[in-house]
Amino acid sequence: MSTIQAPERLKPVGTPPPSLYADRQKVYPKAVKGPVRRVKWAVLILCLALYYLVPWLRWDRGPGAPDQAVLVDITNGRLFFFFIEIWPQEVYFLTGLLVLGAIGLFVATSLFGRVWCGFACPQTVWTDLFMGVERLVQGDRNERMRLDKQPWTLEKLRKKSLTHGAWLLIAAATGGAWIMYFNDAPTVTVELLTGEASRDVYFFFGLFTATTYVLAGWAREQVCTYMCPWPRFQAAMLDENSLVVTYRDWRGEPRGKAKADGIGDCVDCQACVNVCPTGIDIRDGQQLECIGCGLCIDACDDIMTRLDRPTGLIAFETLSNLAASTAATKALPPSRARCATGMEVRRMPRFIRPRTILYAGMLAGVVAIMLGAWLLRQTVTLSVLRDRAPLFVTLSDGGVRNGYTLKIANKDRDVGTYALVLDSRTPLLMQVQEAHGDRPMVTTRPDGITQWRVLLTQPPGTPTRASIPVTFRLVDGRGRTVVSESSIFLGPEAR
Ligand code: SF4
Ligand code: SF4
């Protein structure tokens, strides 16, 4: 009897599919010194100083106005940024700023690769800070690895508690600073500490404290690898002329510790891997996990210096230079390829190319639009709401009346006084609540919206039309129309 053999690769029925989940391999980045690390420290200090100190900057806007330089005043619907005050109707300025930020990021990425991720992204900055604290308390890579492996002792408990305590303090300071951007900083600090702050304040303080602690203390590189969308689409902005962190394999390979002819400069010491905050090996080529922090450059340069070899085995380099150097080195006999820095192609990165011109053009366009919108921004605006129920009223003498609500927004800090003028081809009588005369005067309160009730009446005996266009104008003391708004006057069908 013949039996049918199942192909070897077919799994027996009922075998569960392979798991898509893999446990996180904890990364223990080693401390490193060097120019890139120094730049990273400088950026870190600058970013943290800006974040924590900006809410404490004061800016005098006159009596009755908040004196915090940067404040999102949700209660009164205002955003203050030094001399700039943005109203809710002007939220497009914020949208413009976000678009500007996004395009700026496109430009930076196309020129310098993941410079944002590696140096200035809040996740990178706070993770770096948390790692610094961890290193200070628990020691460098090897000591931390040993500590994690050893059973729980009083010493381990002390070190871990100290680390997490410090992390929580930093996280609380971060959550607290966030709240200050939405409230007066000195007031909300006192309220937070004395238990008198609102529930909303405590909620957001808790939320931002918790997210900082979890993201920078626990999740770390997983945020960049799994949660952040940026690495996914930043590849579309990079090309062979973008500066990225690269391992010059034409010079390093074949790697090996032996001092033999034909062996490359990489001595396979793993220093670049050990300092990497995402735990990857840059020698495997460009990877999504690489945030472009450049710490592996410092680590490798240090090794090369100790071995008395040229630095730059790992470097900020364009892929086109890398390919050209590889091609030039391949042409050499193996003995020279070992340290063929002489064959290195050092072309200046092409900063001006279609991609960067396009991004720069977009950037300039958005800046111009925003600047134009800001310069043409009206400090007084008028909106006219016509009564809808009833659409018109027929008076006992046969006249027809329409009612309107005029809302005048005054973005200045001074009271405004204007004459209200009506333009209409058909004669209409205008009555303004609490104001009299042909050109009734209306006043507007500073930094606020003033509402005026206006009645327009068509006298009896005047030929009527279903709809008459009208325009309301605010005229200042010098006779200039400050703002105008059109509406219609409705009446019964023509009679
Ligand atoms: S490979 Fe180098 S540049 Fe990339 S994340 Fe690791 S240390 Fe930073
Ligand atoms: S640090 Fe430099 S020499 Fe050491 S493994 Fe990395 S690339 Fe090779």
Short mmCIF file of C-alpha atoms and ligand atoms in Angstrom, two decimals:
data_model
loop_
_atom_site.label_atom_id
_atom_site.label_comp_id
_atom_site.label_asym_id
_atom_site.label_seq_id
_atom_site.Cartn_x
_atom_site.Cartn_y
_atom_site.Cartn_z
CA MET A 1 0.00 0.00 0.00
CA SER A 2 1.42 3.33 -0.94
CA THR A 3 1.32 6.27 1.50
CA ILE A 4 1.25 9.91 0.53
CA GLN A 5 4.05 11.80 2.23
CA ALA A 6 3.28 15.33 3.34
CA PRO A 7 5.86 17.84 2.12
CA GLU A 8 8.30 18.57 4.90
CA ARG A 9 7.55 22.23 5.03
CA LEU A 10 3.82 21.70 5.59
CA LYS A 11 3.00 21.93 9.28
CA PRO A 12 0.67 19.40 10.90
CA VAL A 13 -2.94 20.56 11.20
CA GLY A 14 -3.48 22.51 14.41
CA THR A 15 0.03 23.98 14.61
CA PRO A 16 -0.38 27.57 15.75
CA PRO A 17 1.06 30.24 13.43
CA PRO A 18 4.36 31.73 14.50
CA SER A 19 3.96 34.54 17.01
CA LEU A 20 4.32 38.05 15.73
CA TYR A 21 5.25 39.17 19.24
CA ALA A 22 8.82 39.23 20.45
CA ASP A 23 9.88 40.12 23.96
CA ARG A 24 11.82 43.36 24.21
CA GLN A 25 15.54 42.89 24.54
CA LYS A 26 16.50 45.53 27.08
CA VAL A 27 19.13 47.91 25.76
CA TYR A 28 21.98 49.01 28.03
CA PRO A 29 23.67 51.87 26.18
CA LYS A 30 27.23 52.56 27.25
CA ALA A 31 28.40 56.09 28.02
CA VAL A 32 30.46 57.67 25.29
CA LYS A 33 32.49 60.85 24.92
CA GLY A 34 33.20 62.80 21.79
CA PRO A 35 32.11 65.75 19.66
CA VAL A 36 28.72 64.30 18.70
CA ARG A 37 27.95 63.56 22.33
CA ARG A 38 28.91 67.13 23.26
CA VAL A 39 26.56 68.53 20.62
CA LYS A 40 23.82 66.24 21.92
CA TRP A 41 24.36 67.49 25.49
CA ALA A 42 24.21 71.09 24.28
CA VAL A 43 20.95 70.50 22.37
CA LEU A 44 19.52 68.61 25.34
CA ILE A 45 20.31 71.45 27.76
CA LEU A 46 18.91 74.04 25.35
CA CYS A 47 15.67 72.10 24.75
CA LEU A 48 15.09 71.39 28.44
CA ALA A 49 15.92 74.96 29.47
CA LEU A 50 13.47 76.31 26.88
CA TYR A 51 10.74 73.89 27.91
CA TYR A 52 11.03 74.44 31.67
CA LEU A 53 11.81 78.18 31.70
CA VAL A 54 9.63 79.70 28.95
CA PRO A 55 6.41 79.67 31.07
CA TRP A 56 8.23 81.82 33.65
CA LEU A 57 9.06 84.59 31.18
CA ARG A 58 6.94 87.71 31.71
CA TRP A 59 5.64 90.15 29.08
CA ASP A 60 3.85 93.37 29.99
CA ARG A 61 0.63 93.72 27.99
CA GLY A 62 -0.94 96.43 30.10
CA PRO A 63 -3.56 96.33 32.83
CA GLY A 64 -6.06 93.48 32.84
CA ALA A 65 -4.03 91.35 30.42
CA PRO A 66 -1.98 88.28 31.39
CA ASP A 67 1.71 89.04 31.78
CA GLN A 68 2.96 85.59 30.82
CA ALA A 69 5.02 85.72 27.62
CA VAL A 70 3.75 82.38 26.26
CA LEU A 71 0.29 81.36 27.36
CA VAL A 72 -2.61 79.38 25.93
CA ASP A 73 -5.53 81.02 27.73
CA ILE A 74 -8.30 78.48 27.18
CA THR A 75 -10.82 80.24 29.44
CA ASN A 76 -10.72 83.47 27.40
CA GLY A 77 -9.89 81.84 24.06
CA ARG A 78 -6.55 83.53 23.49
CA LEU A 79 -3.03 82.43 22.62
CA PHE A 80 -0.30 84.78 23.74
CA PHE A 81 3.20 84.61 22.30
CA PHE A 82 5.22 87.61 23.41
CA PHE A 83 3.74 90.54 21.40
CA ILE A 84 1.45 88.28 19.37
CA GLU A 85 -2.11 87.58 20.50
CA ILE A 86 -4.16 85.09 18.54
CA TRP A 87 -7.94 84.87 18.77
CA PRO A 88 -9.93 81.64 18.20
CA GLN A 89 -11.03 82.92 14.75
CA GLU A 90 -7.34 83.14 13.82
CA VAL A 91 -6.54 79.53 14.53
CA TYR A 92 -5.30 79.32 10.94
CA PHE A 93 -2.08 80.98 12.16
CA LEU A 94 -1.50 77.94 14.36
CA THR A 95 -2.29 75.64 11.46
CA GLY A 96 0.23 77.63 9.41
CA LEU A 97 2.84 77.22 12.14
CA LEU A 98 2.28 73.46 12.20
CA VAL A 99 2.58 73.30 8.41
CA LEU A 100 5.75 75.40 8.67
CA GLY A 101 7.16 73.00 11.28
CA ALA A 102 6.33 69.99 9.11
CA ILE A 103 7.94 71.46 5.98
CA GLY A 104 10.95 72.57 8.06
CA LEU A 105 11.30 68.97 9.15
CA PHE A 106 11.12 67.83 5.50
CA VAL A 107 13.95 70.24 4.60
CA ALA A 108 16.10 69.18 7.57
CA THR A 109 15.53 65.49 6.82
CA SER A 110 16.31 65.77 3.13
CA LEU A 111 19.57 67.60 3.96
CA PHE A 112 20.75 66.00 7.19
CA GLY A 113 18.78 62.78 7.57
CA ARG A 114 17.21 62.03 10.94
CA VAL A 115 18.76 65.01 12.68
CA TRP A 116 15.45 65.78 14.40
CA CYS A 117 15.09 62.22 15.75
CA GLY A 118 18.68 61.97 16.89
CA PHE A 119 19.07 65.35 18.53
CA ALA A 120 15.95 67.39 19.23
CA CYS A 121 12.89 65.11 19.37
CA PRO A 122 11.38 65.25 22.90
CA GLN A 123 11.45 61.44 23.08
CA THR A 124 15.20 61.47 22.41
CA VAL A 125 15.89 64.37 24.77
CA TRP A 126 13.97 62.97 27.73
CA THR A 127 15.20 59.42 27.17
CA ASP A 128 18.76 60.74 27.12
CA LEU A 129 18.12 62.58 30.37
CA PHE A 130 16.58 59.50 32.01
CA MET A 131 19.52 57.36 30.83
CA GLY A 132 21.93 59.91 32.30
CA VAL A 133 20.19 59.62 35.68
CA GLU A 134 20.18 55.82 35.44
CA ARG A 135 23.90 55.80 34.65
CA LEU A 136 24.62 58.16 37.53
CA VAL A 137 22.86 55.94 40.06
CA GLN A 138 23.41 52.43 38.71
CA GLY A 139 26.68 52.81 36.81
CA ASP A 140 27.59 52.21 33.20
CA ARG A 141 26.46 49.42 30.87
CA ASN A 142 28.21 46.45 32.50
CA GLU A 143 27.25 47.47 36.04
CA ARG A 144 23.62 47.93 35.03
CA MET A 145 23.56 44.56 33.30
CA ARG A 146 25.05 42.92 36.40
CA LEU A 147 22.59 44.72 38.66
CA ASP A 148 19.62 43.51 36.62
CA LYS A 149 20.86 39.93 36.67
CA GLN A 150 21.57 39.75 40.39
CA PRO A 151 18.83 38.78 42.88
CA TRP A 152 17.06 41.49 44.84
CA THR A 153 19.23 42.84 47.65
CA LEU A 154 19.00 46.00 49.72
CA GLU A 155 21.61 47.61 47.50
CA LYS A 156 19.70 46.77 44.33
CA LEU A 157 16.48 48.03 45.91
CA ARG A 158 18.21 51.27 46.91
CA LYS A 159 19.61 51.89 43.44
CA LYS A 160 16.40 51.04 41.63
CA SER A 161 14.26 53.15 43.99
CA LEU A 162 16.64 56.07 43.66
CA THR A 163 16.53 55.84 39.85
CA HIS A 164 12.75 55.60 39.65
CA GLY A 165 12.34 58.33 42.28
CA ALA A 166 14.52 60.68 40.25
CA TRP A 167 12.66 59.73 37.04
CA LEU A 168 9.33 60.48 38.73
CA LEU A 169 10.60 63.84 39.92
CA ILE A 170 11.72 64.79 36.41
CA ALA A 171 8.43 63.48 35.00
CA ALA A 172 6.48 65.57 37.55
CA ALA A 173 8.51 68.65 36.65
CA THR A 174 7.76 67.95 32.98
CA GLY A 175 4.02 67.48 33.61
CA GLY A 176 4.01 70.59 35.81
CA ALA A 177 5.75 72.69 33.16
CA TRP A 178 3.19 71.57 30.58
CA ILE A 179 0.34 72.83 32.78
CA MET A 180 2.09 76.20 33.06
CA TYR A 181 1.72 76.82 29.34
CA PHE A 182 -2.06 76.87 29.93
CA ASN A 183 -2.16 78.72 33.29
CA ASP A 184 -0.30 81.54 34.97
CA ALA A 185 2.92 79.75 35.99
CA PRO A 186 3.47 81.19 39.51
CA THR A 187 -0.23 80.90 40.42
CA VAL A 188 -0.70 77.34 39.19
CA THR A 189 2.53 76.21 40.86
CA VAL A 190 1.29 77.44 44.24
CA GLU A 191 -2.14 75.91 43.62
CA LEU A 192 -0.61 72.57 42.59
CA LEU A 193 1.57 72.41 45.68
CA THR A 194 -1.15 73.51 48.11
CA GLY A 195 -3.82 71.20 46.68
CA GLU A 196 -5.96 74.11 45.46
CA ALA A 197 -5.66 73.54 41.72
CA SER A 198 -8.68 72.47 39.69
CA ARG A 199 -9.41 68.84 38.87
CA ASP A 200 -8.48 69.51 35.22
CA VAL A 201 -5.06 70.77 36.27
CA TYR A 202 -4.41 67.68 38.40
CA PHE A 203 -5.67 65.40 35.65
CA PHE A 204 -3.34 66.83 32.99
CA PHE A 205 -0.46 67.09 35.45
CA GLY A 206 -0.90 63.38 36.25
CA LEU A 207 -1.31 62.45 32.60
CA PHE A 208 1.88 64.19 31.45
CA THR A 209 3.85 62.98 34.46
CA ALA A 210 2.80 59.39 33.72
CA THR A 211 3.49 59.59 29.99
CA THR A 212 6.94 61.11 30.54
CA TYR A 213 7.83 58.43 33.08
CA VAL A 214 6.60 55.56 30.90
CA LEU A 215 7.89 56.80 27.53
CA ALA A 216 11.33 57.98 28.65
CA GLY A 217 11.90 55.50 31.48
CA TRP A 218 10.41 52.27 30.14
CA ALA A 219 9.38 52.43 26.48
CA ARG A 220 12.44 54.35 25.21
CA GLU A 221 13.59 53.09 21.80
CA GLN A 222 10.30 51.21 21.35
CA VAL A 223 8.55 54.56 20.88
CA CYS A 224 10.81 55.27 17.88
CA THR A 225 10.65 51.75 16.51
CA TYR A 226 6.97 50.88 16.98
CA MET A 227 4.92 53.91 17.96
CA CYS A 228 6.24 56.90 16.01
CA PRO A 229 5.01 57.25 12.41
CA TRP A 230 7.87 59.56 11.41
CA PRO A 231 10.49 56.87 10.67
CA ARG A 232 8.00 55.23 8.31
CA PHE A 233 7.57 58.15 5.97
CA GLN A 234 10.85 60.01 6.48
CA ALA A 235 12.39 57.53 4.04
CA ALA A 236 10.44 59.34 1.33
CA MET A 237 12.41 62.52 2.10
CA LEU A 238 15.84 60.92 2.04
CA ASP A 239 17.87 60.29 -1.05
CA GLU A 240 21.44 59.36 -1.86
CA ASN A 241 22.55 62.95 -1.20
CA SER A 242 21.16 63.20 2.34
CA LEU A 243 23.67 63.06 5.18
CA VAL A 244 23.05 59.92 7.22
CA VAL A 245 25.04 57.93 9.75
CA THR A 246 26.87 55.30 7.73
CA TYR A 247 29.42 52.60 8.30
CA ARG A 248 32.09 52.78 5.63
CA ASP A 249 32.17 49.10 4.88
CA TRP A 250 34.56 49.64 1.98
CA ARG A 251 37.12 50.52 4.63
CA GLY A 252 35.99 48.37 7.55
CA GLU A 253 35.39 45.03 5.83
CA PRO A 254 36.35 42.27 6.09
CA ARG A 255 36.30 43.02 9.78
CA GLY A 256 38.58 41.22 12.17
CA LYS A 257 41.00 41.63 15.01
CA ALA A 258 43.96 40.20 13.12
CA LYS A 259 46.56 42.57 11.75
CA ALA A 260 46.67 40.81 8.45
CA ASP A 261 46.73 42.06 4.91
CA GLY A 262 43.27 42.21 3.44
CA ILE A 263 41.58 42.72 6.83
CA GLY A 264 39.59 45.93 7.11
CA ASP A 265 39.75 48.63 9.76
CA CYS A 266 36.81 47.35 11.82
CA VAL A 267 38.23 45.33 14.69
CA ASP A 268 34.78 44.06 15.60
CA CYS A 269 35.04 45.54 19.10
CA GLN A 270 31.27 46.13 19.34
CA ALA A 271 31.85 49.62 20.78
CA CYS A 272 29.44 51.11 18.23
CA VAL A 273 26.76 48.57 19.15
CA ASN A 274 27.24 49.03 22.89
CA VAL A 275 26.63 52.79 22.82
CA CYS A 276 23.63 52.62 20.51
CA PRO A 277 20.47 53.75 22.32
CA THR A 278 18.33 51.56 20.09
CA GLY A 279 20.63 48.54 20.36
CA ILE A 280 21.33 48.08 16.66
CA ASP A 281 24.50 47.45 14.69
CA ILE A 282 25.12 50.24 12.18
CA ARG A 283 27.39 47.87 10.26
CA ASP A 284 24.24 46.07 9.07
CA GLY A 285 23.43 49.09 6.92
CA GLN A 286 20.63 51.67 7.01
CA GLN A 287 17.90 50.61 9.40
CA LEU A 288 14.55 52.01 10.46
CA GLU A 289 15.63 51.73 14.10
CA CYS A 290 18.61 54.05 13.61
CA ILE A 291 17.62 57.47 14.93
CA GLY A 292 20.74 59.11 13.52
CA CYS A 293 22.09 60.17 16.92
CA GLY A 294 25.69 59.64 15.80
CA LEU A 295 26.89 58.22 19.12
CA CYS A 296 28.36 55.24 17.28
CA ILE A 297 30.58 57.75 15.42
CA ASP A 298 32.10 58.92 18.71
CA ALA A 299 32.53 55.34 19.92
CA CYS A 300 34.25 54.17 16.76
CA ASP A 301 36.43 57.29 16.44
CA ASP A 302 37.68 56.62 19.95
CA ILE A 303 38.66 53.06 19.00
CA MET A 304 40.32 54.19 15.78
CA THR A 305 42.30 56.84 17.66
CA ARG A 306 43.51 54.26 20.16
CA LEU A 307 44.56 51.98 17.30
CA ASP A 308 46.27 54.87 15.59
CA ARG A 309 44.07 54.56 12.53
CA PRO A 310 42.19 57.33 10.75
CA THR A 311 38.87 58.21 12.35
CA GLY A 312 35.64 58.27 10.36
CA LEU A 313 34.99 54.55 9.90
CA ILE A 314 31.46 55.46 10.93
CA ALA A 315 30.48 58.97 9.85
CA PHE A 316 27.80 61.34 8.69
CA GLU A 317 28.04 60.58 5.00
CA THR A 318 25.91 60.63 1.88
CA LEU A 319 25.00 57.29 0.34
CA SER A 320 26.30 58.51 -3.01
CA ASN A 321 29.76 59.16 -1.51
CA LEU A 322 29.62 55.77 0.18
CA ALA A 323 28.83 54.05 -3.12
CA ALA A 324 31.59 55.98 -4.94
CA SER A 325 34.17 55.14 -2.26
CA THR A 326 33.13 51.49 -2.35
CA ALA A 327 33.51 51.39 -6.13
CA ALA A 328 36.93 53.11 -5.98
CA THR A 329 38.18 50.75 -3.28
CA LYS A 330 37.01 47.63 -5.08
CA ALA A 331 39.31 48.53 -7.92
CA LEU A 332 42.31 48.30 -5.58
CA PRO A 333 44.25 45.15 -4.77
CA PRO A 334 43.09 43.62 -1.43
CA SER A 335 46.21 44.68 0.46
CA ARG A 336 45.44 48.33 -0.08
CA ALA A 337 41.74 48.01 0.54
CA ARG A 338 42.38 47.44 4.22
CA CYS A 339 42.75 51.11 5.01
CA ALA A 340 42.05 52.83 1.79
CA THR A 341 41.25 56.28 3.09
CA GLY A 342 43.26 57.49 0.14
CA MET A 343 40.47 56.21 -2.09
CA GLU A 344 37.77 57.89 -0.09
CA VAL A 345 35.47 59.97 -2.25
CA ARG A 346 34.86 63.25 -0.45
CA ARG A 347 32.31 65.11 -2.48
CA MET A 348 30.45 67.91 -0.73
CA PRO A 349 26.84 66.87 -0.24
CA ARG A 350 24.62 68.43 -2.89
CA PHE A 351 22.45 70.68 -0.79
CA ILE A 352 20.74 72.24 -3.81
CA ARG A 353 18.72 69.60 -5.62
CA PRO A 354 15.11 69.33 -6.88
CA ARG A 355 13.83 67.88 -3.63
CA THR A 356 15.37 70.54 -1.39
CA ILE A 357 14.39 73.33 -3.82
CA LEU A 358 10.79 72.07 -3.70
CA TYR A 359 10.73 71.93 0.11
CA ALA A 360 12.46 75.32 0.42
CA GLY A 361 9.95 76.79 -2.06
CA MET A 362 7.06 75.38 -0.05
CA LEU A 363 8.62 76.74 3.13
CA ALA A 364 9.07 80.21 1.62
CA GLY A 365 5.49 80.11 0.26
CA VAL A 366 3.97 79.31 3.66
CA VAL A 367 6.15 81.94 5.36
CA ALA A 368 5.05 84.55 2.80
CA ILE A 369 1.36 83.64 3.20
CA MET A 370 1.58 83.79 6.97
CA LEU A 371 3.48 87.05 6.95
CA GLY A 372 0.98 88.57 4.51
CA ALA A 373 -1.94 87.33 6.62
CA TRP A 374 -0.33 88.82 9.72
CA LEU A 375 0.37 92.18 8.12
CA LEU A 376 -3.15 92.41 6.67
CA ARG A 377 -4.70 91.20 9.92
CA GLN A 378 -7.61 93.43 10.98
CA THR A 379 -7.64 94.46 14.61
CA VAL A 380 -11.35 95.28 14.36
CA THR A 381 -13.76 92.83 12.76
CA LEU A 382 -17.48 93.06 12.24
CA SER A 383 -20.01 90.30 11.83
CA VAL A 384 -23.68 90.85 11.07
CA LEU A 385 -26.34 88.32 12.07
CA ARG A 386 -29.78 88.99 10.62
CA ASP A 387 -32.82 87.90 12.62
CA ARG A 388 -34.29 84.74 11.16
CA ALA A 389 -37.50 84.49 13.15
CA PRO A 390 -39.35 86.43 12.03
CA LEU A 391 -37.60 87.29 8.78
CA PHE A 392 -39.31 90.71 8.78
CA VAL A 393 -42.04 92.50 10.68
CA THR A 394 -44.78 94.56 9.03
CA LEU A 395 -45.51 97.54 11.26
CA SER A 396 -49.02 98.91 11.94
CA ASP A 397 -48.30 101.91 9.66
CA GLY A 398 -47.33 99.62 6.78
CA GLY A 399 -43.54 99.97 7.20
CA VAL A 400 -41.28 96.89 7.17
CA ARG A 401 -38.61 96.22 9.79
CA ASN A 402 -35.63 93.83 9.96
CA GLY A 403 -33.53 93.18 13.06
CA TYR A 404 -29.75 92.59 13.14
CA THR A 405 -27.13 91.78 15.74
CA LEU A 406 -23.75 93.35 15.08
CA LYS A 407 -20.74 91.79 16.77
CA ILE A 408 -17.64 93.96 16.81
CA ALA A 409 -14.43 92.24 17.86
CA ASN A 410 -11.77 94.68 19.03
CA LYS A 411 -8.35 93.01 19.24
CA ASP A 412 -6.69 96.20 20.47
CA ARG A 413 -6.06 96.96 24.10
CA ASP A 414 -7.83 100.40 23.76
CA VAL A 415 -11.51 101.29 23.63
CA GLY A 416 -12.64 101.93 20.05
CA THR A 417 -15.27 104.48 19.05
CA TYR A 418 -16.73 104.39 15.54
CA ALA A 419 -19.63 105.83 13.62
CA LEU A 420 -21.94 103.13 12.25
CA VAL A 421 -22.91 103.92 8.66
CA LEU A 422 -25.48 102.12 6.54
CA ASP A 423 -25.15 101.91 2.75
CA SER A 424 -28.30 100.99 0.86
CA ARG A 425 -29.77 102.04 -2.47
CA THR A 426 -33.26 101.96 -0.99
CA PRO A 427 -33.86 104.46 1.82
CA LEU A 428 -33.90 102.66 5.17
CA LEU A 429 -34.03 104.10 8.68
CA MET A 430 -31.43 102.78 11.06
CA GLN A 431 -31.90 102.60 14.82
CA VAL A 432 -29.09 101.39 16.99
CA GLN A 433 -29.71 100.24 20.54
CA GLU A 434 -28.66 102.96 22.99
CA ALA A 435 -27.30 105.14 20.20
CA HIS A 436 -28.89 107.98 18.29
CA GLY A 437 -28.43 110.15 15.20
CA ASP A 438 -27.89 109.55 11.50
CA ARG A 439 -24.44 108.19 12.18
CA PRO A 440 -24.82 106.56 15.56
CA MET A 441 -21.58 106.08 17.48
CA VAL A 442 -20.70 102.63 18.71
CA THR A 443 -17.97 101.84 21.19
CA THR A 444 -16.06 98.61 21.51
CA ARG A 445 -14.47 97.28 24.65
CA PRO A 446 -10.76 96.57 24.51
CA ASP A 447 -9.69 93.02 23.69
CA GLY A 448 -13.25 91.83 23.52
CA ILE A 449 -16.43 91.47 21.53
CA THR A 450 -19.18 94.08 21.78
CA GLN A 451 -22.68 93.33 20.60
CA TRP A 452 -25.06 95.95 19.18
CA ARG A 453 -28.69 95.55 18.26
CA VAL A 454 -29.71 97.34 15.04
CA LEU A 455 -33.17 97.79 13.50
CA LEU A 456 -33.64 98.81 9.86
CA THR A 457 -37.03 100.11 8.82
CA GLN A 458 -38.40 100.75 5.37
CA PRO A 459 -40.90 103.58 5.66
CA PRO A 460 -44.50 102.97 4.51
CA GLY A 461 -45.27 103.86 0.93
CA THR A 462 -41.79 103.01 -0.35
CA PRO A 463 -41.72 100.47 -3.17
CA THR A 464 -40.49 97.21 -1.67
CA ARG A 465 -38.45 94.33 -3.00
CA ALA A 466 -38.05 90.84 -1.65
CA SER A 467 -34.37 91.45 -0.88
CA ILE A 468 -32.36 94.66 -0.61
CA PRO A 469 -28.55 94.48 -0.27
CA VAL A 470 -27.22 96.56 2.63
CA THR A 471 -23.72 97.24 3.98
CA PHE A 472 -22.75 98.25 7.49
CA ARG A 473 -19.56 100.24 7.88
CA LEU A 474 -17.57 101.32 10.92
CA VAL A 475 -15.97 104.72 10.31
CA ASP A 476 -13.23 106.09 12.56
CA GLY A 477 -12.66 109.71 13.68
CA ARG A 478 -10.72 110.49 10.51
CA GLY A 479 -13.55 109.36 8.26
CA ARG A 480 -11.85 106.13 7.20
CA THR A 481 -13.85 102.93 6.89
CA VAL A 482 -12.24 100.54 9.32
CA VAL A 483 -14.33 97.52 8.47
CA SER A 484 -17.53 96.75 6.57
CA GLU A 485 -19.88 93.82 6.31
CA SER A 486 -22.74 93.15 3.89
CA SER A 487 -26.15 91.69 4.59
CA ILE A 488 -29.65 91.89 3.15
CA PHE A 489 -32.94 93.51 4.10
CA LEU A 490 -35.93 91.24 3.50
CA GLY A 491 -39.49 92.32 2.92
CA PRO A 492 -42.69 90.99 1.39
CA GLU A 493 -42.68 90.42 -2.38
CA ALA A 494 -42.71 93.60 -4.50
CA ARG A 495 -45.93 95.55 -4.23
S1 SF4 B 1 23.26 53.15 14.87
FE1 SF4 B 1 24.47 54.89 15.56
S2 SF4 B 1 23.33 56.66 14.83
FE2 SF4 B 1 21.97 54.93 14.69
S3 SF4 B 1 20.84 54.98 16.61
FE3 SF4 B 1 22.57 53.63 16.92
S4 SF4 B 1 24.17 54.93 17.76
FE4 SF4 B 1 22.63 56.27 16.91
S1 SF4 B 2 33.27 50.63 16.88
FE1 SF4 B 2 34.23 50.72 14.89
S2 SF4 B 2 35.80 49.15 15.03
FE2 SF4 B 2 34.42 48.73 16.68
S3 SF4 B 2 32.93 47.32 15.84
FE3 SF4 B 2 32.08 49.33 15.53
S4 SF4 B 2 32.74 49.87 13.47
FE4 SF4 B 2 34.03 48.18 14.12
#
